Amino acid sequence: MSLGLIIECIVAVLLVITIGYCWTLNRRLSRLRSDEESLRATISELITATEIAERAIMGLKSTCGNADRTLGVRLGEAEAVSRKLTDQLGAGEDVLDRIGGVADRALADRDTRVAAPAGPVSRTYETAAEGLAAGIIAEQETMHPAETRSAPAPKAATRSVTRDIREAANESAARLERFRRQAQDRVA
């Protein structure tokens, strides 16, 4: 065998090996191309899902902003009502104290009238009101004499009612304050 024939055989073997390698490489590249198409489809779906999620997040932000504004308005209204109730409770306490004072003076006036004989007295509006209250109390005593012996009881009942009203008002104010704090914590 000659050297030329040996070289040609070696070249032929190398060509066969190269053809086999090219065939294997072609198969791999085909699989890569088919995977690329499925990867592109997956990426396209992922982009679509991301856009939908972004729109949903924007909608949630909008809803959250609206809820925050609404809650702020309602908290402002609740604080205004709370202040108004506090003012009205203070005014109510003053009225109850005045009524209690008038009732005490009427009872004292009635006791002095029973002890002293009645005579001509110049009356002002205040003494006229006291006299009217004393007259009403005296009239009730004549209609229900057994109930008049416990005359100091309405004063104690009035004071306990006043105390109950104050406690209820303080409790309501405390509840409103707790609600306002909770709402602020939720917003924050």
mmCIF file of N, CA and C in Angstrom, residues 76-186:
data_model
loop_
_atom_site.group_PDB
_atom_site.id
_atom_site.type_symbol
_atom_site.label_atom_id
_atom_site.label_comp_id
_atom_site.label_asym_id
_atom_site.label_seq_id
_atom_site.Cartn_x
_atom_site.Cartn_y
_atom_site.Cartn_z
ATOM 1 N N GLY A 76 -62.997 62.259 60.553
ATOM 2 C CA GLY A 76 -63.224 63.679 60.830
ATOM 3 C C GLY A 76 -64.637 63.921 61.333
ATOM 4 N N GLU A 77 -65.602 63.271 60.675
ATOM 5 C CA GLU A 77 -66.996 63.415 61.114
ATOM 6 C C GLU A 77 -67.180 62.858 62.528
ATOM 7 N N ALA A 78 -66.552 61.705 62.796
ATOM 8 C CA ALA A 78 -66.672 61.098 64.126
ATOM 9 C C ALA A 78 -66.049 61.995 65.195
ATOM 10 N N GLU A 79 -64.920 62.607 64.893
ATOM 11 C CA GLU A 79 -64.300 63.522 65.849
ATOM 12 C C GLU A 79 -65.180 64.741 66.082
ATOM 13 N N ALA A 80 -65.796 65.249 65.017
ATOM 14 C CA ALA A 80 -66.687 66.402 65.166
ATOM 15 C C ALA A 80 -67.889 66.035 66.029
ATOM 16 N N VAL A 81 -68.458 64.858 65.785
ATOM 17 C CA VAL A 81 -69.594 64.412 66.598
ATOM 18 C C VAL A 81 -69.160 64.203 68.039
ATOM 19 N N SER A 82 -67.968 63.660 68.224
ATOM 20 C CA SER A 82 -67.457 63.449 69.581
ATOM 21 C C SER A 82 -67.294 64.778 70.311
ATOM 22 N N ARG A 83 -66.727 65.774 69.620
ATOM 23 C CA ARG A 83 -66.580 67.096 70.247
ATOM 24 C C ARG A 83 -67.947 67.689 70.564
ATOM 25 N N LYS A 84 -68.891 67.541 69.629
ATOM 26 C CA LYS A 84 -70.233 68.074 69.840
ATOM 27 C C LYS A 84 -70.895 67.397 71.034
ATOM 28 N N LEU A 85 -70.751 66.057 71.121
ATOM 29 C CA LEU A 85 -71.323 65.330 72.252
ATOM 30 C C LEU A 85 -70.681 65.759 73.572
ATOM 31 N N THR A 86 -69.378 65.976 73.549
ATOM 32 C CA THR A 86 -68.689 66.418 74.755
ATOM 33 C C THR A 86 -69.212 67.784 75.188
ATOM 34 N N ASP A 87 -69.377 68.686 74.225
ATOM 35 C CA ASP A 87 -69.921 70.009 74.544
ATOM 36 C C ASP A 87 -71.338 69.901 75.089
ATOM 37 N N GLN A 88 -72.158 69.071 74.449
ATOM 38 C CA GLN A 88 -73.537 68.920 74.893
ATOM 39 C C GLN A 88 -73.609 68.258 76.265
ATOM 40 N N LEU A 89 -72.707 67.312 76.529
ATOM 41 C CA LEU A 89 -72.691 66.685 77.852
ATOM 42 C C LEU A 89 -72.308 67.699 78.926
ATOM 43 N N GLY A 90 -71.348 68.545 78.600
ATOM 44 C CA GLY A 90 -70.976 69.598 79.549
ATOM 45 C C GLY A 90 -72.153 70.526 79.815
ATOM 46 N N ALA A 91 -72.849 70.919 78.749
ATOM 47 C CA ALA A 91 -74.017 71.787 78.920
ATOM 48 C C ALA A 91 -75.111 71.055 79.701
ATOM 49 N N GLY A 92 -75.286 69.762 79.424
ATOM 50 C CA GLY A 92 -76.279 68.976 80.152
ATOM 51 C C GLY A 92 -75.954 68.870 81.626
ATOM 52 N N GLU A 93 -74.671 68.705 81.940
ATOM 53 C CA GLU A 93 -74.263 68.665 83.346
ATOM 54 C C GLU A 93 -74.564 69.986 84.035
ATOM 55 N N ASP A 94 -74.299 71.079 83.334
ATOM 56 C CA ASP A 94 -74.613 72.393 83.913
ATOM 57 C C ASP A 94 -76.108 72.523 84.175
ATOM 58 N N VAL A 95 -76.923 72.088 83.229
ATOM 59 C CA VAL A 95 -78.381 72.172 83.401
ATOM 60 C C VAL A 95 -78.814 71.290 84.570
ATOM 61 N N LEU A 96 -78.262 70.071 84.650
ATOM 62 C CA LEU A 96 -78.622 69.190 85.764
ATOM 63 C C LEU A 96 -78.208 69.797 87.104
ATOM 64 N N ASP A 97 -77.035 70.403 87.143
ATOM 65 C CA ASP A 97 -76.599 71.051 88.380
ATOM 66 C C ASP A 97 -77.539 72.195 88.748
ATOM 67 N N ARG A 98 -77.959 72.978 87.753
ATOM 68 C CA ARG A 98 -78.899 74.073 88.031
ATOM 69 C C ARG A 98 -80.235 73.536 88.532
ATOM 70 N N ILE A 99 -80.727 72.494 87.868
ATOM 71 C CA ILE A 99 -82.011 71.901 88.289
ATOM 72 C C ILE A 99 -81.888 71.360 89.705
ATOM 73 N N GLY A 100 -80.774 70.702 89.990
ATOM 74 C CA GLY A 100 -80.558 70.195 91.348
ATOM 75 C C GLY A 100 -80.527 71.322 92.358
ATOM 76 N N GLY A 101 -79.867 72.425 91.990
ATOM 77 C CA GLY A 101 -79.823 73.586 92.885
ATOM 78 C C GLY A 101 -81.201 74.171 93.105
ATOM 79 N N VAL A 102 -81.974 74.280 92.037
ATOM 80 C CA VAL A 102 -83.342 74.810 92.157
ATOM 81 C C VAL A 102 -84.172 73.884 93.037
ATOM 82 N N ALA A 103 -84.037 72.579 92.830
ATOM 83 C CA ALA A 103 -84.796 71.630 93.639
ATOM 84 C C ALA A 103 -84.385 71.727 95.103
ATOM 85 N N ASP A 104 -83.080 71.857 95.369
ATOM 86 C CA ASP A 104 -82.617 72.002 96.761
ATOM 87 C C ASP A 104 -83.183 73.279 97.389
ATOM 88 N N ARG A 105 -83.145 74.373 96.631
ATOM 89 C CA ARG A 105 -83.680 75.632 97.167
ATOM 90 C C ARG A 105 -85.192 75.526 97.383
ATOM 91 N N ALA A 106 -85.874 74.825 96.472
ATOM 92 C CA ALA A 106 -87.323 74.665 96.619
ATOM 93 C C ALA A 106 -87.642 73.856 97.867
ATOM 94 N N LEU A 107 -86.865 72.819 98.100
ATOM 95 C CA LEU A 107 -87.092 72.023 99.313
ATOM 96 C C LEU A 107 -86.802 72.843 100.563
ATOM 97 N N ALA A 108 -85.729 73.616 100.521
ATOM 98 C CA ALA A 108 -85.395 74.452 101.677
ATOM 99 C C ALA A 108 -86.464 75.518 101.871
ATOM 100 N N ASP A 109 -86.954 76.098 100.775
ATOM 101 C CA ASP A 109 -88.008 77.105 100.852
ATOM 102 C C ASP A 109 -89.283 76.494 101.409
ATOM 103 N N ARG A 110 -89.592 75.282 101.001
ATOM 104 C CA ARG A 110 -90.788 74.615 101.496
ATOM 105 C C ARG A 110 -90.664 74.367 102.998
ATOM 106 N N ASP A 111 -89.469 73.934 103.411
ATOM 107 C CA ASP A 111 -89.267 73.691 104.842
ATOM 108 C C ASP A 111 -89.411 74.985 105.643
ATOM 109 N N THR A 112 -88.918 76.097 105.091
ATOM 110 C CA THR A 112 -89.042 77.373 105.811
ATOM 111 C C THR A 112 -90.479 77.869 105.785
ATOM 112 N N ARG A 113 -91.216 77.593 104.725
ATOM 113 C CA ARG A 113 -92.622 78.007 104.660
ATOM 114 C C ARG A 113 -93.465 77.238 105.671
ATOM 115 N N VAL A 114 -93.145 75.955 105.805
ATOM 116 C CA VAL A 114 -93.885 75.154 106.775
ATOM 117 C C VAL A 114 -93.599 75.672 108.171
ATOM 118 N N ALA A 115 -92.342 76.088 108.451
ATOM 119 C CA ALA A 115 -91.968 76.556 109.777
ATOM 120 C C ALA A 115 -92.456 77.983 110.032
ATOM 121 N N ALA A 116 -92.450 78.849 109.019
ATOM 122 C CA ALA A 116 -92.825 80.257 109.224
ATOM 123 C C ALA A 116 -94.194 80.521 108.601
ATOM 124 N N PRO A 117 -94.958 81.463 109.193
ATOM 125 C CA PRO A 117 -96.253 81.800 108.594
ATOM 126 C C PRO A 117 -96.045 82.569 107.290
ATOM 127 N N ALA A 118 -97.005 82.367 106.403
ATOM 128 C CA ALA A 118 -96.908 83.017 105.099
ATOM 129 C C ALA A 118 -97.283 84.478 105.217
ATOM 130 N N GLY A 119 -96.578 85.343 104.521
ATOM 131 C CA GLY A 119 -96.852 86.775 104.543
ATOM 132 C C GLY A 119 -96.570 87.347 103.177
ATOM 133 N N PRO A 120 -96.894 88.615 102.966
ATOM 134 C CA PRO A 120 -96.617 89.223 101.663
ATOM 135 C C PRO A 120 -95.114 89.363 101.443
ATOM 136 N N VAL A 121 -94.671 88.841 100.317
ATOM 137 C CA VAL A 121 -93.243 88.874 99.980
ATOM 138 C C VAL A 121 -93.129 89.342 98.546
ATOM 139 N N SER A 122 -92.169 90.254 98.289
ATOM 140 C CA SER A 122 -91.942 90.660 96.897
ATOM 141 C C SER A 122 -91.114 89.569 96.228
ATOM 142 N N ARG A 123 -91.550 89.183 95.054
ATOM 143 C CA ARG A 123 -90.896 88.058 94.382
ATOM 144 C C ARG A 123 -90.197 88.527 93.103
ATOM 145 N N THR A 124 -89.044 87.911 92.895
ATOM 146 C CA THR A 124 -88.363 88.084 91.614
ATOM 147 C C THR A 124 -88.663 86.835 90.791
ATOM 148 N N TYR A 125 -88.143 86.789 89.589
ATOM 149 C CA TYR A 125 -88.396 85.613 88.756
ATOM 150 C C TYR A 125 -87.839 84.359 89.407
ATOM 151 N N GLU A 126 -86.680 84.457 90.013
ATOM 152 C CA GLU A 126 -86.075 83.275 90.627
ATOM 153 C C GLU A 126 -86.892 82.794 91.803
ATOM 154 N N THR A 127 -87.318 83.702 92.663
ATOM 155 C CA THR A 127 -88.125 83.281 93.820
ATOM 156 C C THR A 127 -89.495 82.805 93.361
ATOM 157 N N ALA A 128 -89.998 83.338 92.270
ATOM 158 C CA ALA A 128 -91.277 82.861 91.744
ATOM 159 C C ALA A 128 -91.131 81.431 91.257
ATOM 160 N N ALA A 129 -90.017 81.117 90.591
ATOM 161 C CA ALA A 129 -89.783 79.751 90.121
ATOM 162 C C ALA A 129 -89.622 78.811 91.297
ATOM 163 N N GLU A 130 -88.910 79.275 92.314
ATOM 164 C CA GLU A 130 -88.747 78.447 93.510
ATOM 165 C C GLU A 130 -90.092 78.224 94.184
ATOM 166 N N GLY A 131 -90.897 79.265 94.241
ATOM 167 C CA GLY A 131 -92.221 79.144 94.845
ATOM 168 C C GLY A 131 -93.096 78.181 94.057
ATOM 169 N N LEU A 132 -92.996 78.252 92.728
ATOM 170 C CA LEU A 132 -93.765 77.342 91.895
ATOM 171 C C LEU A 132 -93.335 75.905 92.144
ATOM 172 N N ALA A 133 -92.011 75.673 92.211
ATOM 173 C CA ALA A 133 -91.508 74.328 92.491
ATOM 174 C C ALA A 133 -91.961 73.872 93.868
ATOM 175 N N ALA A 134 -91.911 74.759 94.855
ATOM 176 C CA ALA A 134 -92.350 74.402 96.201
ATOM 177 C C ALA A 134 -93.840 74.096 96.210
ATOM 178 N N GLY A 135 -94.626 74.856 95.453
ATOM 179 C CA GLY A 135 -96.064 74.603 95.370
ATOM 180 C C GLY A 135 -96.358 73.244 94.762
ATOM 181 N N ILE A 136 -95.602 72.893 93.722
ATOM 182 C CA ILE A 136 -95.790 71.583 93.083
ATOM 183 C C ILE A 136 -95.442 70.474 94.062
ATOM 184 N N ILE A 137 -94.359 70.664 94.791
ATOM 185 C CA ILE A 137 -93.955 69.650 95.769
ATOM 186 C C ILE A 137 -94.993 69.544 96.872
ATOM 187 N N ALA A 138 -95.499 70.674 97.336
ATOM 188 C CA ALA A 138 -96.527 70.651 98.391
ATOM 189 C C ALA A 138 -97.789 69.975 97.882
ATOM 190 N N GLU A 139 -98.152 70.237 96.637
ATOM 191 C CA GLU A 139 -99.333 69.602 96.066
ATOM 192 C C GLU A 139 -99.160 68.091 95.989
ATOM 193 N N GLN A 140 -97.960 67.649 95.609
ATOM 194 C CA GLN A 140 -97.694 66.219 95.556
ATOM 195 C C GLN A 140 -97.739 65.606 96.947
ATOM 196 N N GLU A 141 -97.291 66.360 97.954
ATOM 197 C CA GLU A 141 -97.331 65.858 99.327
ATOM 198 C C GLU A 141 -98.762 65.655 99.799
ATOM 199 N N THR A 142 -99.654 66.568 99.427
ATOM 200 C CA THR A 142 -101.046 66.411 99.852
ATOM 201 C C THR A 142 -101.714 65.258 99.119
ATOM 202 N N MET A 143 -101.310 64.998 97.872
ATOM 203 C CA MET A 143 -101.915 63.903 97.116
ATOM 204 C C MET A 143 -101.353 62.556 97.556
ATOM 205 N N HIS A 144 -100.053 62.506 97.859
ATOM 206 C CA HIS A 144 -99.390 61.255 98.240
ATOM 207 C C HIS A 144 -98.577 61.508 99.509
ATOM 208 N N PRO A 145 -99.196 61.531 100.666
ATOM 209 C CA PRO A 145 -98.464 61.872 101.876
ATOM 210 C C PRO A 145 -97.417 60.828 102.258
ATOM 211 N N ALA A 146 -97.605 59.583 101.930
ATOM 212 C CA ALA A 146 -96.634 58.559 102.321
ATOM 213 C C ALA A 146 -95.339 58.713 101.531
ATOM 214 N N GLU A 147 -95.443 59.182 100.312
ATOM 215 C CA GLU A 147 -94.263 59.320 99.470
ATOM 216 C C GLU A 147 -93.459 60.560 99.828
ATOM 217 N N THR A 148 -94.052 61.531 100.508
ATOM 218 C CA THR A 148 -93.352 62.779 100.785
ATOM 219 C C THR A 148 -92.340 62.634 101.896
ATOM 220 N N ARG A 149 -92.459 61.608 102.700
ATOM 221 C CA ARG A 149 -91.500 61.429 103.787
ATOM 222 C C ARG A 149 -90.103 61.117 103.251
ATOM 223 N N SER A 150 -90.053 60.580 102.064
ATOM 224 C CA SER A 150 -88.750 60.276 101.466
ATOM 225 C C SER A 150 -88.368 61.355 100.451
ATOM 226 N N ALA A 151 -88.506 62.610 100.809
ATOM 227 C CA ALA A 151 -88.220 63.716 99.898
ATOM 228 C C ALA A 151 -86.757 63.807 99.496
ATOM 229 N N PRO A 152 -85.782 63.513 100.356
ATOM 230 C CA PRO A 152 -84.388 63.621 99.925
ATOM 231 C C PRO A 152 -83.995 62.599 98.849
ATOM 232 N N ALA A 153 -84.790 61.559 98.615
ATOM 233 C CA ALA A 153 -84.437 60.528 97.637
ATOM 234 C C ALA A 153 -84.287 61.073 96.217
ATOM 235 N N PRO A 154 -85.172 61.995 95.739
ATOM 236 C CA PRO A 154 -84.967 62.486 94.370
ATOM 237 C C PRO A 154 -83.629 63.181 94.195
ATOM 238 N N LYS A 155 -83.142 63.870 95.218
ATOM 239 C CA LYS A 155 -81.845 64.538 95.102
ATOM 240 C C LYS A 155 -80.749 63.502 94.881
ATOM 241 N N ALA A 156 -80.767 62.424 95.656
ATOM 242 C CA ALA A 156 -79.762 61.380 95.496
ATOM 243 C C ALA A 156 -79.924 60.704 94.137
ATOM 244 N N ALA A 157 -81.187 60.467 93.724
ATOM 245 C CA ALA A 157 -81.423 59.838 92.428
ATOM 246 C C ALA A 157 -80.940 60.742 91.307
ATOM 247 N N THR A 158 -81.176 62.067 91.449
ATOM 248 C CA THR A 158 -80.732 63.005 90.421
ATOM 249 C C THR A 158 -79.213 62.974 90.314
ATOM 250 N N ARG A 159 -78.548 62.952 91.437
ATOM 251 C CA ARG A 159 -77.086 62.939 91.415
ATOM 252 C C ARG A 159 -76.564 61.622 90.837
ATOM 253 N N SER A 160 -77.231 60.479 91.161
ATOM 254 C CA SER A 160 -76.771 59.217 90.596
ATOM 255 C C SER A 160 -77.063 59.167 89.092
ATOM 256 N N VAL A 161 -78.174 59.768 88.667
ATOM 257 C CA VAL A 161 -78.465 59.839 87.233
ATOM 258 C C VAL A 161 -77.412 60.691 86.545
ATOM 259 N N THR A 162 -77.055 61.798 87.167
ATOM 260 C CA THR A 162 -76.005 62.654 86.599
ATOM 261 C C THR A 162 -74.700 61.884 86.496
ATOM 262 N N ARG A 163 -74.369 61.160 87.534
ATOM 263 C CA ARG A 163 -73.130 60.371 87.533
ATOM 264 C C ARG A 163 -73.196 59.301 86.440
ATOM 265 N N ASP A 164 -74.354 58.643 86.313
ATOM 266 C CA ASP A 164 -74.512 57.622 85.272
ATOM 267 C C ASP A 164 -74.359 58.218 83.884
ATOM 268 N N ILE A 165 -74.933 59.390 83.670
ATOM 269 C CA ILE A 165 -74.819 60.057 82.366
ATOM 270 C C ILE A 165 -73.373 60.412 82.088
ATOM 271 N N ARG A 166 -72.688 60.923 83.105
ATOM 272 C CA ARG A 166 -71.270 61.265 82.922
ATOM 273 C C ARG A 166 -70.453 60.027 82.583
ATOM 274 N N GLU A 167 -70.685 58.934 83.302
ATOM 275 C CA GLU A 167 -69.928 57.707 83.040
ATOM 276 C C GLU A 167 -70.207 57.185 81.634
ATOM 277 N N ALA A 168 -71.468 57.221 81.226
ATOM 278 C CA ALA A 168 -71.809 56.769 79.875
ATOM 279 C C ALA A 168 -71.149 57.657 78.822
ATOM 280 N N ALA A 169 -71.141 58.957 79.066
ATOM 281 C CA ALA A 169 -70.513 59.876 78.115
ATOM 282 C C ALA A 169 -69.011 59.632 78.039
ATOM 283 N N ASN A 170 -68.382 59.435 79.192
ATOM 284 C CA ASN A 170 -66.943 59.172 79.198
ATOM 285 C C ASN A 170 -66.635 57.853 78.493
ATOM 286 N N GLU A 171 -67.473 56.849 78.711
ATOM 287 C CA GLU A 171 -67.277 55.569 78.054
ATOM 288 C C GLU A 171 -67.438 55.701 76.541
ATOM 289 N N SER A 172 -68.443 56.467 76.104
ATOM 290 C CA SER A 172 -68.639 56.679 74.665
ATOM 291 C C SER A 172 -67.455 57.423 74.057
ATOM 292 N N ALA A 173 -66.964 58.430 74.761
ATOM 293 C CA ALA A 173 -65.809 59.178 74.252
ATOM 294 C C ALA A 173 -64.585 58.273 74.168
ATOM 295 N N ALA A 174 -64.402 57.404 75.156
ATOM 296 C CA ALA A 174 -63.267 56.485 75.131
ATOM 297 C C ALA A 174 -63.385 55.505 73.970
ATOM 298 N N ARG A 175 -64.595 55.015 73.713
ATOM 299 C CA ARG A 175 -64.790 54.099 72.581
ATOM 300 C C ARG A 175 -64.494 54.788 71.258
ATOM 301 N N LEU A 176 -64.958 56.016 71.111
ATOM 302 C CA LEU A 176 -64.685 56.754 69.878
ATOM 303 C C LEU A 176 -63.187 56.966 69.696
ATOM 304 N N GLU A 177 -62.490 57.270 70.785
ATOM 305 C CA GLU A 177 -61.044 57.475 70.718
ATOM 306 C C GLU A 177 -60.336 56.176 70.324
ATOM 307 N N ARG A 178 -60.758 55.041 70.900
ATOM 308 C CA ARG A 178 -60.169 53.753 70.534
ATOM 309 C C ARG A 178 -60.422 53.445 69.066
ATOM 310 N N PHE A 179 -61.635 53.710 68.579
ATOM 311 C CA PHE A 179 -61.962 53.468 67.184
ATOM 312 C C PHE A 179 -61.093 54.333 66.279
ATOM 313 N N ARG A 180 -60.918 55.602 66.655
ATOM 314 C CA ARG A 180 -60.097 56.502 65.842
ATOM 315 C C ARG A 180 -58.657 56.000 65.787
ATOM 316 N N ARG A 181 -58.114 55.558 66.924
ATOM 317 C CA ARG A 181 -56.729 55.047 66.945
ATOM 318 C C ARG A 181 -56.590 53.790 66.103
ATOM 319 N N GLN A 182 -57.570 52.879 66.220
ATOM 320 C CA GLN A 182 -57.514 51.665 65.431
ATOM 321 C C GLN A 182 -57.556 51.978 63.945
ATOM 322 N N ALA A 183 -58.398 52.919 63.570
ATOM 323 C CA ALA A 183 -58.501 53.288 62.156
ATOM 324 C C ALA A 183 -57.193 53.907 61.669
ATOM 325 N N GLN A 184 -56.565 54.725 62.503
ATOM 326 C CA GLN A 184 -55.280 55.321 62.102
ATOM 327 C C GLN A 184 -54.205 54.251 61.992
ATOM 328 N N ASP A 185 -54.232 53.257 62.895
ATOM 329 C CA ASP A 185 -53.244 52.167 62.818
ATOM 330 C C ASP A 185 -53.448 51.343 61.548
ATOM 331 N N ARG A 186 -54.697 51.120 61.158
ATOM 332 C CA ARG A 186 -54.975 50.363 59.935
ATOM 333 C C ARG A 186 -54.503 51.112 58.714
#
